[in-house]
Amino acid sequence: MPDNTANPQTAIVWFRQDLRVADNPALSYACRHFEHVIPLYIWDPETEGGWPPGAASRCWLHHSLKALDHSLRQLDSRLVIYAGDSHAILEELIRKYGVDGVFWNRRYEPAVQTRDAHIKAFLKNQLNLECRSFNAWLWREPSELKTGQGNPYRVFTPLWKRMLQDWRQPAVYPIPEKIPQKQSLPQGKPVDQLALLPAINWDQSFYLYWQPGEQGAWSQLKRFREGPLDDYLDDRDIPSVEGISRLSPHLHFGEISVGQIIHTLCPDGNPPVDRQKTGYLRQLAWREFSWYLLCHFPQLPEQPLYSKFAGFPWRTKSSYRSDLIAWQKGMTGIPIIDAGMRELWTTGWMHNRVRMLTASFLTKNLLIPWQEGQAWFWDTLVDADLANNSQGWQWVAGCGADAAPYFRIFNPVTQGERFDPEGHYVRRWVPELAAINGKAIHAPWRLRQGILEEAGSAPDNGYPQPIVNLKTTRERALSAYQQIR
Ligand SMILES: Cc1cc2nc3c(=O)[nH]c(=O)nc-3n(C[C@H](O)[C@H](O)[C@H](O)COP(=O)(O)OP(=O)(O)OC[C@H]3O[C@@H](n4cnc5c(N)ncnc54)[C@H](O)[C@@H]3O)c2cc1C
């Protein structure tokens, strides 16, 4: 029996991007050591650096907070929500409720880390509180892993090999049996008052595809483990097939942890021998690599990691504005690009292969700076993630760590023919082309007018002609690159 008389009284568990009750080390710690636990969420986008959550992320967050509140109520508690400056709100609650300890799970965005370090120093040194943070976000702490020369890794494969050789199974914490409560909780405000949802509900279609929250995360993992995982390496590049786990938004909001996924896939605590599982963990390690890079190179979201790209001759904003809008709306006239951009708008998510193609088309064929694409993804993705998004864009643009060489420019027609050979993916998202059979759908401009009309896809059905010539814009991109080589 724990000696309750020895327990200090009140703890705050500050939820952030760890919106779950299972495997939540901060929550577990507070529930084990305190008599009264206040589960707190603070909506404070102002102190997160220049990257407050985008519109689609806010929609997800709204539902995820509701789901967390529901889970906490099942443990005889609830989520206490405030909006405003984190430091000021914490200080006020600490004084008003006589709080003895504050606990949270770490975030790794550079601006958030700086803010949190100040708050921690203040709570410990000025208020004499117990204050601890935990890793509930990453498989390995970025500071643990360095090359033989003591430098940060800039290449993925050696980092991944090291993680496999030096296998560490993250600890996983059970759901607390109960969240101790000795007095009433602070009032807080209802989640609706955060006004995270848009005035016009353009997000309605998201929920046909997603269930934000811990339960939704576990149903995705179950679906994946009981089917697609067996063929992951074969199917992960086929956008018309549900061959992937679709866990990215759940991971981003911390509704499931990387540790829980590893435990589910490797219950014996050893690295998997199965190549499909290893292939899947390798992708999770790309997430680690992105966060590792962001921690070691905090300029990743704003500046190219290869500094020579700072002088890249991008087109000027006034000359590319209409092309950017066509790309955002899925009206470029290049079917697989438009399919991806429309999937993004409708579902808040896009398949990884198509993310690479749309990003390559924007940065290379349209010669638009990668930061424009990164910003659009940031606003429209439900999994918008500072490290993965920045790393993904820099990788495709050729300016990131371990990036694809600039001169490897994806041809969206041949890529479409290869990864969507029957055209199922394009047909689903670009209904104007639905009547074209087979892989011809990837280059409708090649079809003779008569065939197009027969297929119901004559130009007057609204689908545009390509806004650029793929061959000449490829050459333009290569000669732009020559200027910074
Ligand atoms: C231009 C661009 C932008 C991207 N922006 C984001 C973003 O904002 N948020 C985001 O989570 N991912 C981003 N990615 C990575 C990747 O596209 C998504 O993680 C993936 O599509 C999510 O689907 P999934 O969960 O089914 O992936 P799965 O194939 O099932 O992989 C499992 C998990 O591994 C991680 N992962 C997989 N591939 C990558 C990768 N290439 N880089 C980093 N992590 C990876 C993700 O956490 C993913 O949920 C981006 C990629 C590109 C090329």
Coordinates of C-alpha atoms in Angstrom, one line a residue, residues 57-445:
S57 CA -4.4 20.7 -37.4
R58 CA -6.7 22.9 -35.3
C59 CA -9.7 20.9 -36.5
W60 CA -8.0 17.7 -35.4
L61 CA -6.9 19.2 -32.1
H62 CA -10.5 20.2 -31.3
H63 CA -11.6 16.6 -31.6
S64 CA -8.5 15.2 -30.0
L65 CA -9.0 17.3 -26.9
K66 CA -12.6 16.1 -26.7
A67 CA -11.4 12.6 -26.9
L68 CA -8.8 13.1 -24.2
D69 CA -11.4 14.7 -21.9
H70 CA -13.6 11.7 -22.5
S71 CA -10.8 9.3 -21.5
L72 CA -10.0 11.3 -18.4
R73 CA -13.6 11.3 -17.4
Q74 CA -13.5 7.5 -17.5
L75 CA -10.8 7.8 -14.9
D76 CA -12.9 10.0 -12.7
S77 CA -11.2 13.2 -13.8
R78 CA -11.5 15.7 -16.8
L79 CA -9.4 17.9 -18.9
V80 CA -9.0 21.5 -17.6
I81 CA -8.5 23.8 -20.5
Y82 CA -7.2 27.4 -20.6
A83 CA -6.1 29.7 -23.4
G84 CA -3.3 32.2 -23.1
D85 CA 0.3 32.5 -22.1
S86 CA 1.5 29.1 -20.7
H87 CA 3.8 30.6 -18.1
A88 CA 1.3 33.0 -16.7
I89 CA -1.5 30.4 -16.6
L90 CA 0.7 27.9 -14.9
E91 CA 1.8 30.4 -12.3
E92 CA -1.7 31.5 -11.6
L93 CA -2.9 27.9 -11.1
I94 CA 0.0 27.0 -9.0
R95 CA -0.6 29.9 -6.6
K96 CA -4.4 29.5 -6.5
Y97 CA -4.4 25.7 -6.0
G98 CA -1.3 25.3 -3.9
V99 CA 0.4 23.1 -6.5
D100 CA 3.5 21.2 -5.4
G101 CA 4.6 19.6 -8.7
V102 CA 4.3 20.2 -12.5
F103 CA 5.0 17.5 -15.0
W104 CA 4.9 17.3 -18.8
N105 CA 6.2 15.2 -21.7
R106 CA 8.8 17.0 -23.8
R107 CA 8.3 18.7 -27.1
Y108 CA 11.3 19.2 -29.4
E109 CA 10.4 22.2 -31.5
P110 CA 13.2 24.7 -30.9
A111 CA 11.0 27.6 -29.8
V112 CA 9.0 25.4 -27.5
Q113 CA 12.1 23.9 -26.0
T114 CA 13.4 27.4 -25.2
R115 CA 10.0 28.4 -23.7
D116 CA 9.8 25.2 -21.6
A117 CA 13.3 25.5 -20.3
H118 CA 12.5 29.0 -19.0
I119 CA 9.3 27.8 -17.4
K120 CA 11.1 24.8 -15.8
A121 CA 13.8 27.0 -14.4
F122 CA 11.2 29.4 -13.0
L123 CA 9.1 26.7 -11.4
K124 CA 12.1 24.9 -9.8
N125 CA 14.3 27.9 -8.8
Q126 CA 11.7 30.6 -8.1
L127 CA 8.7 28.6 -6.8
N128 CA 10.7 25.6 -5.4
L129 CA 8.4 23.1 -7.0
E130 CA 9.1 19.6 -8.2
C131 CA 9.2 19.9 -12.0
R132 CA 10.0 17.1 -14.4
S133 CA 9.7 16.5 -18.1
F134 CA 9.7 13.1 -19.8
N135 CA 10.4 11.7 -23.3
A136 CA 7.1 10.4 -24.6
W137 CA 7.6 11.5 -28.2
L138 CA 10.8 9.9 -29.6
W139 CA 12.3 6.5 -29.8
R140 CA 15.7 7.9 -29.0
E141 CA 16.7 11.2 -27.5
P142 CA 18.5 13.2 -30.2
S143 CA 21.4 14.0 -27.9
E144 CA 22.1 10.2 -27.4
L145 CA 23.2 9.5 -31.0
K146 CA 26.3 11.0 -32.7
T147 CA 28.7 9.7 -35.4
G148 CA 32.0 8.2 -34.5
Q149 CA 33.6 11.7 -34.9
G150 CA 31.1 13.0 -32.3
N151 CA 29.1 15.0 -34.9
P152 CA 25.3 14.8 -35.5
Y153 CA 24.3 12.4 -38.3
R154 CA 23.3 14.1 -41.6
V155 CA 22.7 10.8 -43.4
F156 CA 19.8 8.5 -42.6
T157 CA 21.1 5.0 -43.2
P158 CA 24.0 5.1 -40.7
L159 CA 21.7 6.5 -38.0
W160 CA 19.1 3.7 -38.8
K161 CA 21.8 1.0 -38.7
R162 CA 23.0 2.4 -35.3
M163 CA 19.5 2.3 -34.0
L164 CA 19.1 -1.3 -35.1
Q165 CA 22.5 -2.4 -33.7
D166 CA 22.0 -0.6 -30.4
W167 CA 18.3 -1.6 -30.1
R168 CA 16.4 0.1 -27.3
Q169 CA 12.9 -0.8 -26.7
P170 CA 11.2 2.2 -25.2
A171 CA 9.5 1.8 -21.8
V172 CA 5.7 1.7 -22.1
Y173 CA 3.4 2.9 -19.2
P174 CA 0.0 1.5 -18.5
I175 CA -3.1 3.6 -18.1
P176 CA -3.4 4.8 -14.5
E177 CA -6.1 2.9 -12.7
K178 CA -7.5 6.2 -11.5
I179 CA -6.6 9.9 -11.6
P180 CA -6.5 10.9 -8.0
Q181 CA -8.7 13.8 -7.1
K182 CA -9.1 15.2 -3.6
Q183 CA -10.8 18.5 -4.3
S184 CA -12.7 20.1 -7.2
L185 CA -10.7 20.9 -10.3
P186 CA -10.2 24.4 -11.7
Q187 CA -13.1 25.4 -13.9
G188 CA -11.2 26.0 -17.1
K189 CA -13.2 26.5 -20.3
P190 CA -15.0 24.2 -22.7
V191 CA -13.0 23.2 -25.8
D192 CA -15.5 25.0 -28.1
Q193 CA -14.4 28.3 -26.6
L194 CA -10.9 27.8 -28.1
A195 CA -12.6 28.4 -31.5
L196 CA -10.4 25.8 -33.2
L197 CA -13.1 24.8 -35.7
P198 CA -13.6 26.9 -38.8
A199 CA -16.7 29.1 -39.2
I200 CA -17.5 27.3 -42.5
N201 CA -17.2 23.6 -41.8
W202 CA -15.0 22.7 -44.7
D203 CA -13.5 20.0 -42.4
Q204 CA -16.6 17.8 -42.5
S205 CA -15.2 15.4 -45.0
F206 CA -12.1 14.7 -42.8
Y207 CA -14.1 12.6 -40.4
L208 CA -15.2 10.2 -43.1
Y209 CA -11.5 9.2 -43.1
W210 CA -10.4 9.8 -39.6
Q211 CA -11.3 9.3 -35.9
P212 CA -9.1 11.8 -33.9
G213 CA -8.1 10.5 -30.5
E214 CA -6.5 7.6 -28.8
Q215 CA -9.2 5.1 -29.8
G216 CA -9.0 6.1 -33.4
A217 CA -5.2 5.6 -33.3
W218 CA -5.5 2.1 -31.9
S219 CA -8.1 1.1 -34.6
Q220 CA -5.7 2.3 -37.3
L221 CA -2.9 0.3 -35.7
K222 CA -5.1 -2.8 -35.5
R223 CA -6.2 -2.5 -39.1
F224 CA -2.6 -2.1 -40.2
R225 CA -1.2 -4.9 -38.1
E226 CA -4.0 -7.4 -39.1
G227 CA -3.6 -6.8 -42.9
P228 CA -1.4 -4.3 -44.7
L229 CA 1.7 -4.8 -42.5
D230 CA 2.2 -8.2 -44.2
D231 CA 2.8 -6.5 -47.6
Y232 CA 4.0 -3.1 -46.4
L233 CA 7.1 -3.0 -48.5
D234 CA 5.2 -4.0 -51.7
D235 CA 2.2 -1.7 -51.2
R236 CA 3.5 1.3 -49.4
D237 CA 4.2 3.2 -52.6
I238 CA 0.8 2.5 -54.2
P239 CA -1.5 5.4 -53.4
S240 CA -4.7 3.6 -54.3
V241 CA -4.1 0.9 -51.8
E242 CA -4.5 1.2 -48.0
G243 CA -1.0 -0.3 -47.7
I244 CA 0.2 2.1 -45.0
S245 CA -0.6 2.6 -41.4
R246 CA -2.2 6.1 -41.6
L247 CA -0.9 6.8 -38.1
S248 CA 0.8 10.1 -38.9
P249 CA -1.8 12.5 -37.4
H250 CA -2.2 10.2 -34.4
L251 CA 1.6 10.2 -33.8
H252 CA 1.7 14.0 -34.3
F253 CA -0.8 14.7 -31.6
G254 CA 0.6 12.0 -29.4
E255 CA -2.6 9.9 -29.4
I256 CA -0.3 6.9 -29.8
S257 CA 3.4 6.8 -29.0
V258 CA 6.2 5.4 -31.1
G259 CA 7.0 3.2 -28.1
Q260 CA 3.5 1.7 -28.1
I261 CA 3.8 0.9 -31.9
I262 CA 7.2 -0.8 -31.3
H263 CA 5.9 -2.8 -28.4
T264 CA 2.9 -4.0 -30.5
L265 CA 5.2 -5.0 -33.4
C266 CA 8.0 -6.4 -31.3
P267 CA 6.4 -7.8 -28.1
D268 CA 9.6 -9.8 -27.2
G269 CA 11.7 -6.7 -27.0
N270 CA 14.1 -7.6 -29.8
P271 CA 14.5 -6.1 -33.2
P272 CA 12.2 -7.8 -35.7
V273 CA 13.5 -10.5 -38.1
D274 CA 10.5 -10.1 -40.4
R275 CA 11.5 -7.7 -43.3
Q276 CA 8.0 -6.1 -43.5
K277 CA 8.1 -5.1 -39.9
T278 CA 11.7 -3.9 -40.2
G279 CA 10.7 -1.9 -43.3
Y280 CA 7.9 -0.3 -41.3
L281 CA 10.1 0.5 -38.4
R282 CA 12.6 2.0 -40.9
Q283 CA 9.9 4.6 -41.8
L284 CA 9.3 5.3 -38.2
A285 CA 13.0 6.0 -38.0
W286 CA 12.6 8.6 -40.7
R287 CA 10.4 10.4 -38.3
E288 CA 13.2 10.1 -35.7
F289 CA 15.7 11.4 -38.3
S290 CA 13.5 14.4 -39.0
W291 CA 13.2 15.3 -35.3
Y292 CA 16.9 14.6 -34.8
L293 CA 17.7 17.0 -37.6
L294 CA 15.4 19.7 -36.2
C295 CA 17.1 19.4 -32.8
H296 CA 20.6 19.6 -34.2
F297 CA 19.8 22.1 -37.0
P298 CA 17.0 24.3 -35.7
Q299 CA 17.1 26.4 -38.9
L300 CA 15.5 23.4 -40.7
P301 CA 12.0 24.9 -41.1
E302 CA 13.2 28.2 -42.5
Q303 CA 16.6 27.7 -44.3
P304 CA 18.0 25.1 -46.6
L305 CA 20.5 22.8 -44.8
Y306 CA 22.8 23.1 -47.8
S307 CA 23.6 26.8 -47.7
K308 CA 24.4 27.0 -51.4
F309 CA 20.6 26.7 -51.9
A310 CA 20.1 30.0 -50.2
G311 CA 21.0 31.6 -53.5
F312 CA 18.8 29.4 -55.7
P313 CA 17.2 31.4 -58.5
W314 CA 13.5 30.7 -57.7
R315 CA 10.9 32.5 -59.8
T316 CA 9.5 35.7 -58.3
K317 CA 6.3 35.7 -56.4
S318 CA 4.5 37.9 -58.9
S319 CA 5.4 35.5 -61.7
Y320 CA 4.4 32.3 -60.0
R321 CA 1.3 33.3 -58.0
S322 CA -1.2 31.9 -60.5
D323 CA 0.7 28.6 -60.8
L324 CA 0.8 28.3 -57.0
I325 CA -2.9 28.7 -56.8
A326 CA -3.4 26.1 -59.6
W327 CA -1.2 23.7 -57.6
Q328 CA -3.1 24.4 -54.3
K329 CA -6.5 23.8 -56.0
G330 CA -5.5 20.7 -57.9
M331 CA -5.9 22.3 -61.2
T332 CA -2.5 22.0 -62.8
G333 CA -3.7 19.7 -65.6
I334 CA -1.2 17.0 -64.5
P335 CA -3.5 14.3 -63.2
I336 CA -1.5 12.7 -60.4
I337 CA -0.5 16.1 -59.0
D338 CA -4.1 17.2 -59.0
A339 CA -5.3 14.0 -57.5
G340 CA -2.8 14.4 -54.6
M341 CA -3.7 18.1 -54.0
R342 CA -7.4 17.2 -54.0
E343 CA -6.9 14.2 -51.7
L344 CA -5.1 16.7 -49.3
W345 CA -8.0 19.2 -49.4
T346 CA -10.7 16.6 -48.9
T347 CA -9.0 14.4 -46.3
G348 CA -6.4 16.6 -44.7
W349 CA -3.7 14.0 -45.7
M350 CA -1.8 12.8 -48.7
H351 CA -0.1 9.6 -49.5
N352 CA 3.7 9.8 -49.1
R353 CA 4.5 8.9 -52.7
V354 CA 2.2 11.7 -53.9
R355 CA 3.6 14.1 -51.4
M356 CA 7.0 13.6 -53.1
L357 CA 5.5 14.0 -56.6
T358 CA 3.6 17.2 -55.7
A359 CA 6.6 18.7 -53.9
S360 CA 8.9 17.9 -56.8
F361 CA 6.4 19.4 -59.3
L362 CA 6.2 22.6 -57.3
T363 CA 9.9 23.1 -56.6
K364 CA 11.2 21.8 -59.9
N365 CA 8.7 22.1 -62.7
L366 CA 7.1 25.2 -61.3
L367 CA 10.4 26.5 -59.8
I368 CA 8.5 27.8 -56.7
P369 CA 10.4 28.0 -53.4
W370 CA 9.9 24.9 -51.2
Q371 CA 8.8 27.2 -48.4
E372 CA 5.6 28.0 -50.3
G373 CA 4.7 24.3 -50.5
Q374 CA 5.8 23.7 -46.9
A375 CA 3.4 26.5 -45.7
W376 CA 0.5 25.1 -47.7
F377 CA 1.0 21.6 -46.3
W378 CA 1.4 23.1 -42.8
D379 CA -2.0 24.7 -43.1
T380 CA -3.9 21.8 -44.8
L381 CA -2.4 18.6 -43.4
V382 CA -3.9 17.1 -40.3
D383 CA -0.5 15.5 -39.6
A384 CA 1.4 18.8 -40.2
D385 CA 4.5 18.3 -38.2
L386 CA 7.4 20.8 -38.0
A387 CA 10.2 18.3 -38.4
N388 CA 8.6 15.8 -40.9
N389 CA 7.2 18.6 -43.1
S390 CA 10.3 20.7 -43.2
Q391 CA 12.5 17.6 -43.7
G392 CA 10.2 16.2 -46.4
W393 CA 10.2 19.5 -48.3
Q394 CA 14.0 20.0 -48.0
W395 CA 14.5 16.4 -49.1
V396 CA 12.5 16.7 -52.3
A397 CA 13.9 20.2 -53.1
G398 CA 17.4 18.7 -52.9
C399 CA 18.6 21.1 -50.2
G400 CA 18.2 19.0 -47.0
A401 CA 20.3 16.4 -45.2
D402 CA 20.6 13.2 -47.2
A403 CA 18.3 14.7 -49.8
A404 CA 17.4 13.3 -53.2
P405 CA 20.0 14.8 -55.6
Y406 CA 18.5 17.9 -57.2
F407 CA 18.9 16.6 -60.8
R408 CA 16.6 13.6 -60.0
I409 CA 13.4 15.2 -61.1
F410 CA 10.3 13.1 -60.9
N411 CA 8.3 12.8 -64.1
P412 CA 4.7 12.8 -62.8
V413 CA 3.5 10.9 -65.9
T414 CA 5.9 8.0 -65.6
Q415 CA 5.6 8.0 -61.8
G416 CA 1.8 7.8 -62.2
E417 CA 2.1 5.0 -64.8
R418 CA 4.4 3.1 -62.4
F419 CA 2.7 3.6 -59.0
D420 CA -0.9 4.0 -60.2
P421 CA -0.8 1.7 -63.3
E422 CA -4.6 1.3 -63.6
G423 CA -5.3 4.9 -62.7
H424 CA -7.5 4.0 -59.7
Y425 CA -6.0 6.8 -57.6
V426 CA -6.4 9.5 -60.2
R427 CA -9.9 8.4 -61.1
R428 CA -10.9 8.6 -57.5
W429 CA -9.8 12.2 -57.0
V430 CA -10.1 13.7 -60.5
P431 CA -13.6 12.6 -61.5
E432 CA -13.3 14.7 -64.7
L433 CA -10.9 12.0 -66.0
A434 CA -12.8 9.0 -64.6
A435 CA -13.9 7.7 -68.0
I436 CA -10.3 7.3 -69.3
N437 CA -9.2 3.7 -69.0
G438 CA -5.9 2.4 -67.7
K439 CA -2.6 4.3 -67.5
A440 CA -3.6 6.7 -70.3
I441 CA -5.3 8.7 -67.6
H442 CA -1.9 10.1 -66.6
A443 CA -1.4 12.1 -69.8
P444 CA -4.8 12.9 -71.1
W445 CA -3.3 15.6 -73.4

